[in-house]
């Protein structure tokens, strides 16, 4: 008899990761929909206004998301140059920063405004924002899992980035376009 335990099939673990992410997304959406939005903007950090904070932090998070994609492409050997030894560290740090920087924005969206469907853009933003955090939970679960198909992580990361771009475009991108540029810092 072998002392090595047979590895569990990957499909149930991938399904579990996807279900976890879906659960996070649905939980955020339900919370945003059922709680009574405060309509109060409680903090600005060091920005001139809460709106300024949200636009700038969302844009910074998107910038770190771009670093994530470029560093992942480098790690997977998809760029025309060899990955430097520090690229893995940059990838991990940029992902953590993108997530952390997005939290004050998400807090204000969920707590102050709630899940809204006043028009198509706002509904899309609400859905994309909830889906982003669900996809984040899925990606982290996949990163921490062993023996999954090699394509699972890049697909999860690509979906996470696409959701970040969509959430940014339907909020900060819309504001920047509609108001002729970035708000005062």
Short mmCIF file of C-alpha atoms in Angstrom, two decimals:
data_model
loop_
_atom_site.label_atom_id
_atom_site.label_comp_id
_atom_site.label_asym_id
_atom_site.label_seq_id
_atom_site.Cartn_x
_atom_site.Cartn_y
_atom_site.Cartn_z
CA UNK A 1 0.00 0.00 0.00
CA UNK A 2 1.17 3.49 -0.83
CA UNK A 3 1.65 5.96 1.99
CA UNK A 4 0.93 8.85 -0.37
CA UNK A 5 -2.73 9.83 -0.31
CA UNK A 6 -4.40 10.00 -3.67
CA UNK A 7 -4.88 13.60 -4.73
CA UNK A 8 -8.47 14.70 -4.95
CA UNK A 9 -9.73 15.61 -8.43
CA UNK A 10 -9.39 19.27 -9.38
CA UNK A 11 -12.98 19.83 -10.56
CA UNK A 12 -14.59 19.76 -7.09
CA UNK A 13 -11.91 22.11 -5.74
CA UNK A 14 -12.43 24.52 -8.63
CA UNK A 15 -16.18 24.36 -8.09
CA UNK A 16 -15.69 25.05 -4.38
CA UNK A 17 -13.52 28.09 -5.19
CA UNK A 18 -16.15 29.39 -7.63
CA UNK A 19 -18.96 28.79 -5.13
CA UNK A 20 -17.03 30.61 -2.42
CA UNK A 21 -16.56 33.58 -4.74
CA UNK A 22 -20.21 33.52 -5.79
CA UNK A 23 -21.19 33.42 -2.13
CA UNK A 24 -19.07 36.49 -1.36
CA UNK A 25 -20.52 38.38 -4.34
CA UNK A 26 -24.11 37.49 -3.47
CA UNK A 27 -23.59 38.28 0.23
CA UNK A 28 -22.24 41.75 -0.62
CA UNK A 29 -25.09 42.38 -3.03
CA UNK A 30 -27.71 41.25 -0.53
CA UNK A 31 -26.13 43.33 2.24
CA UNK A 32 -25.97 46.38 -0.02
CA UNK A 33 -29.60 45.89 -0.98
CA UNK A 34 -31.18 45.17 2.42
CA UNK A 35 -29.34 47.58 4.70
CA UNK A 36 -30.50 51.16 4.97
CA UNK A 37 -27.77 53.24 3.25
CA UNK A 38 -26.48 55.98 5.53
CA UNK A 39 -26.18 58.49 2.65
CA UNK A 40 -23.39 59.97 4.76
CA UNK A 41 -19.82 60.19 3.65
CA UNK A 42 -17.90 59.42 6.80
CA UNK A 43 -14.26 59.97 5.88
CA UNK A 44 -12.01 61.39 3.18
CA UNK A 45 -8.59 60.21 4.39
CA UNK A 46 -6.23 62.93 3.10
CA UNK A 47 -8.31 63.78 0.00
CA UNK A 48 -10.30 66.98 -0.55
CA UNK A 49 -13.64 65.11 -0.58
CA UNK A 50 -15.06 61.61 -0.40
CA UNK A 51 -15.78 61.68 -4.12
CA UNK A 52 -12.18 62.68 -4.80
CA UNK A 53 -10.99 59.85 -2.54
CA UNK A 54 -13.14 57.29 -4.34
CA UNK A 55 -12.07 58.38 -7.85
CA UNK A 56 -8.37 58.53 -6.98
CA UNK A 57 -8.24 55.32 -4.93
CA UNK A 58 -10.20 53.40 -7.57
CA UNK A 59 -7.75 54.68 -10.18
CA UNK A 60 -4.76 53.70 -8.03
CA UNK A 61 -6.29 50.24 -7.57
CA UNK A 62 -6.70 49.98 -11.34
CA UNK A 63 -3.05 51.00 -11.77
CA UNK A 64 -1.95 48.24 -9.41
CA UNK A 65 -4.24 45.90 -11.35
CA UNK A 66 -2.33 46.76 -14.53
CA UNK A 67 0.92 45.99 -12.67
CA UNK A 68 -0.67 42.65 -11.68
CA UNK A 69 -1.43 41.76 -15.31
CA UNK A 70 1.98 42.82 -16.62
CA UNK A 71 3.87 41.04 -13.85
CA UNK A 72 1.76 37.89 -14.36
CA UNK A 73 2.51 37.96 -18.09
CA UNK A 74 6.18 38.27 -17.22
CA UNK A 75 6.01 35.38 -14.74
CA UNK A 76 4.29 33.18 -17.34
CA UNK A 77 6.93 34.07 -19.94
CA UNK A 78 4.48 35.87 -22.23
CA UNK A 79 6.55 39.03 -22.61
CA UNK A 80 9.52 39.34 -24.96
CA UNK A 81 12.01 39.56 -22.10
CA UNK A 82 12.94 37.35 -19.18
CA UNK A 83 11.23 37.99 -15.86
CA UNK A 84 13.56 39.66 -13.37
CA UNK A 85 14.03 37.87 -10.06
CA UNK A 86 11.96 40.45 -8.16
CA UNK A 87 8.86 40.22 -10.37
CA UNK A 88 7.13 37.64 -8.14
CA UNK A 89 7.43 39.97 -5.15
CA UNK A 90 6.12 42.88 -7.22
CA UNK A 91 3.18 40.74 -8.31
CA UNK A 92 2.23 39.81 -4.74
CA UNK A 93 2.66 43.35 -3.39
CA UNK A 94 0.72 45.00 -6.23
CA UNK A 95 -2.17 42.56 -5.72
CA UNK A 96 -2.32 43.26 -2.01
CA UNK A 97 -2.15 47.01 -2.60
CA UNK A 98 -4.89 46.91 -5.25
CA UNK A 99 -7.15 45.05 -2.83
CA UNK A 100 -6.35 47.22 0.21
CA UNK A 101 -6.75 50.47 -1.73
CA UNK A 102 -10.14 49.31 -3.01
CA UNK A 103 -11.55 48.74 0.49
CA UNK A 104 -12.33 52.38 1.45
CA UNK A 105 -14.05 52.78 -1.92
CA UNK A 106 -16.12 49.64 -1.44
CA UNK A 107 -17.00 50.66 2.11
CA UNK A 108 -18.45 53.94 0.92
CA UNK A 109 -20.25 52.30 -1.97
CA UNK A 110 -21.89 49.66 0.22
CA UNK A 111 -22.37 51.52 3.50
CA UNK A 112 -23.23 55.00 2.24
CA UNK A 113 -24.98 54.21 -1.03
CA UNK A 114 -25.94 50.53 -0.93
CA UNK A 115 -26.72 48.35 -3.93
CA UNK A 116 -28.46 50.61 -6.46
CA UNK A 117 -30.23 50.13 -9.76
CA UNK A 118 -31.28 53.71 -10.56
CA UNK A 119 -29.97 53.41 -14.12
CA UNK A 120 -28.03 50.93 -16.23
CA UNK A 121 -24.60 52.33 -15.35
CA UNK A 122 -25.28 52.32 -11.62
CA UNK A 123 -26.72 48.80 -11.73
CA UNK A 124 -23.71 47.59 -13.75
CA UNK A 125 -21.38 49.22 -11.20
CA UNK A 126 -23.18 47.59 -8.28
CA UNK A 127 -23.02 44.16 -9.94
CA UNK A 128 -19.40 44.54 -11.05
CA UNK A 129 -18.28 45.74 -7.61
CA UNK A 130 -19.86 42.76 -5.85
CA UNK A 131 -18.53 40.37 -8.50
CA UNK A 132 -15.02 41.84 -8.10
CA UNK A 133 -14.82 40.85 -4.44
CA UNK A 134 -16.29 37.45 -5.23
CA UNK A 135 -13.67 36.94 -7.94
CA UNK A 136 -10.99 38.04 -5.49
CA UNK A 137 -12.10 35.35 -3.03
CA UNK A 138 -12.05 32.80 -5.85
CA UNK A 139 -8.57 33.83 -7.02
CA UNK A 140 -7.11 33.70 -3.50
CA UNK A 141 -8.63 30.24 -3.02
CA UNK A 142 -7.11 29.07 -6.31
CA UNK A 143 -3.71 30.54 -5.40
CA UNK A 144 -3.76 28.62 -2.11
CA UNK A 145 -4.86 25.33 -3.73
CA UNK A 146 -2.45 22.72 -5.02
CA UNK A 147 -2.85 20.50 -8.05
CA UNK A 148 -5.31 22.62 -10.04
CA UNK A 149 -5.07 22.91 -13.82
CA UNK A 150 -2.45 25.45 -14.89
CA UNK A 151 -5.05 27.56 -16.65
CA UNK A 152 -7.16 28.10 -13.49
CA UNK A 153 -5.04 30.89 -12.00
CA UNK A 154 -4.61 32.99 -15.17
CA UNK A 155 -8.33 32.68 -15.92
CA UNK A 156 -9.24 33.73 -12.37
CA UNK A 157 -6.74 36.60 -12.49
CA UNK A 158 -7.98 37.74 -15.89
CA UNK A 159 -11.58 37.69 -14.72
CA UNK A 160 -10.63 39.61 -11.58
CA UNK A 161 -8.87 42.27 -13.66
CA UNK A 162 -11.79 42.51 -16.12
CA UNK A 163 -14.21 43.06 -13.23
CA UNK A 164 -11.91 45.72 -11.75
CA UNK A 165 -11.79 47.53 -15.10
CA UNK A 166 -15.58 47.32 -15.41
CA UNK A 167 -16.18 48.59 -11.87
CA UNK A 168 -13.69 51.42 -12.43
CA UNK A 169 -15.14 52.34 -15.83
CA UNK A 170 -18.70 52.55 -14.48
CA UNK A 171 -17.65 54.79 -11.58
CA UNK A 172 -14.34 56.66 -11.63
CA UNK A 173 -14.03 56.43 -15.42
CA UNK A 174 -17.56 57.75 -15.84
CA UNK A 175 -16.90 60.60 -13.37
CA UNK A 176 -13.63 61.58 -15.06
CA UNK A 177 -15.27 61.56 -18.49
CA UNK A 178 -18.48 63.31 -17.38
CA UNK A 179 -16.70 66.03 -15.38
CA UNK A 180 -13.80 66.81 -17.71
CA UNK A 181 -11.06 65.18 -15.66
CA UNK A 182 -9.98 64.07 -12.24
CA UNK A 183 -11.29 65.83 -9.14
CA UNK A 184 -8.91 67.84 -6.98
CA UNK A 185 -6.68 65.61 -4.93
#
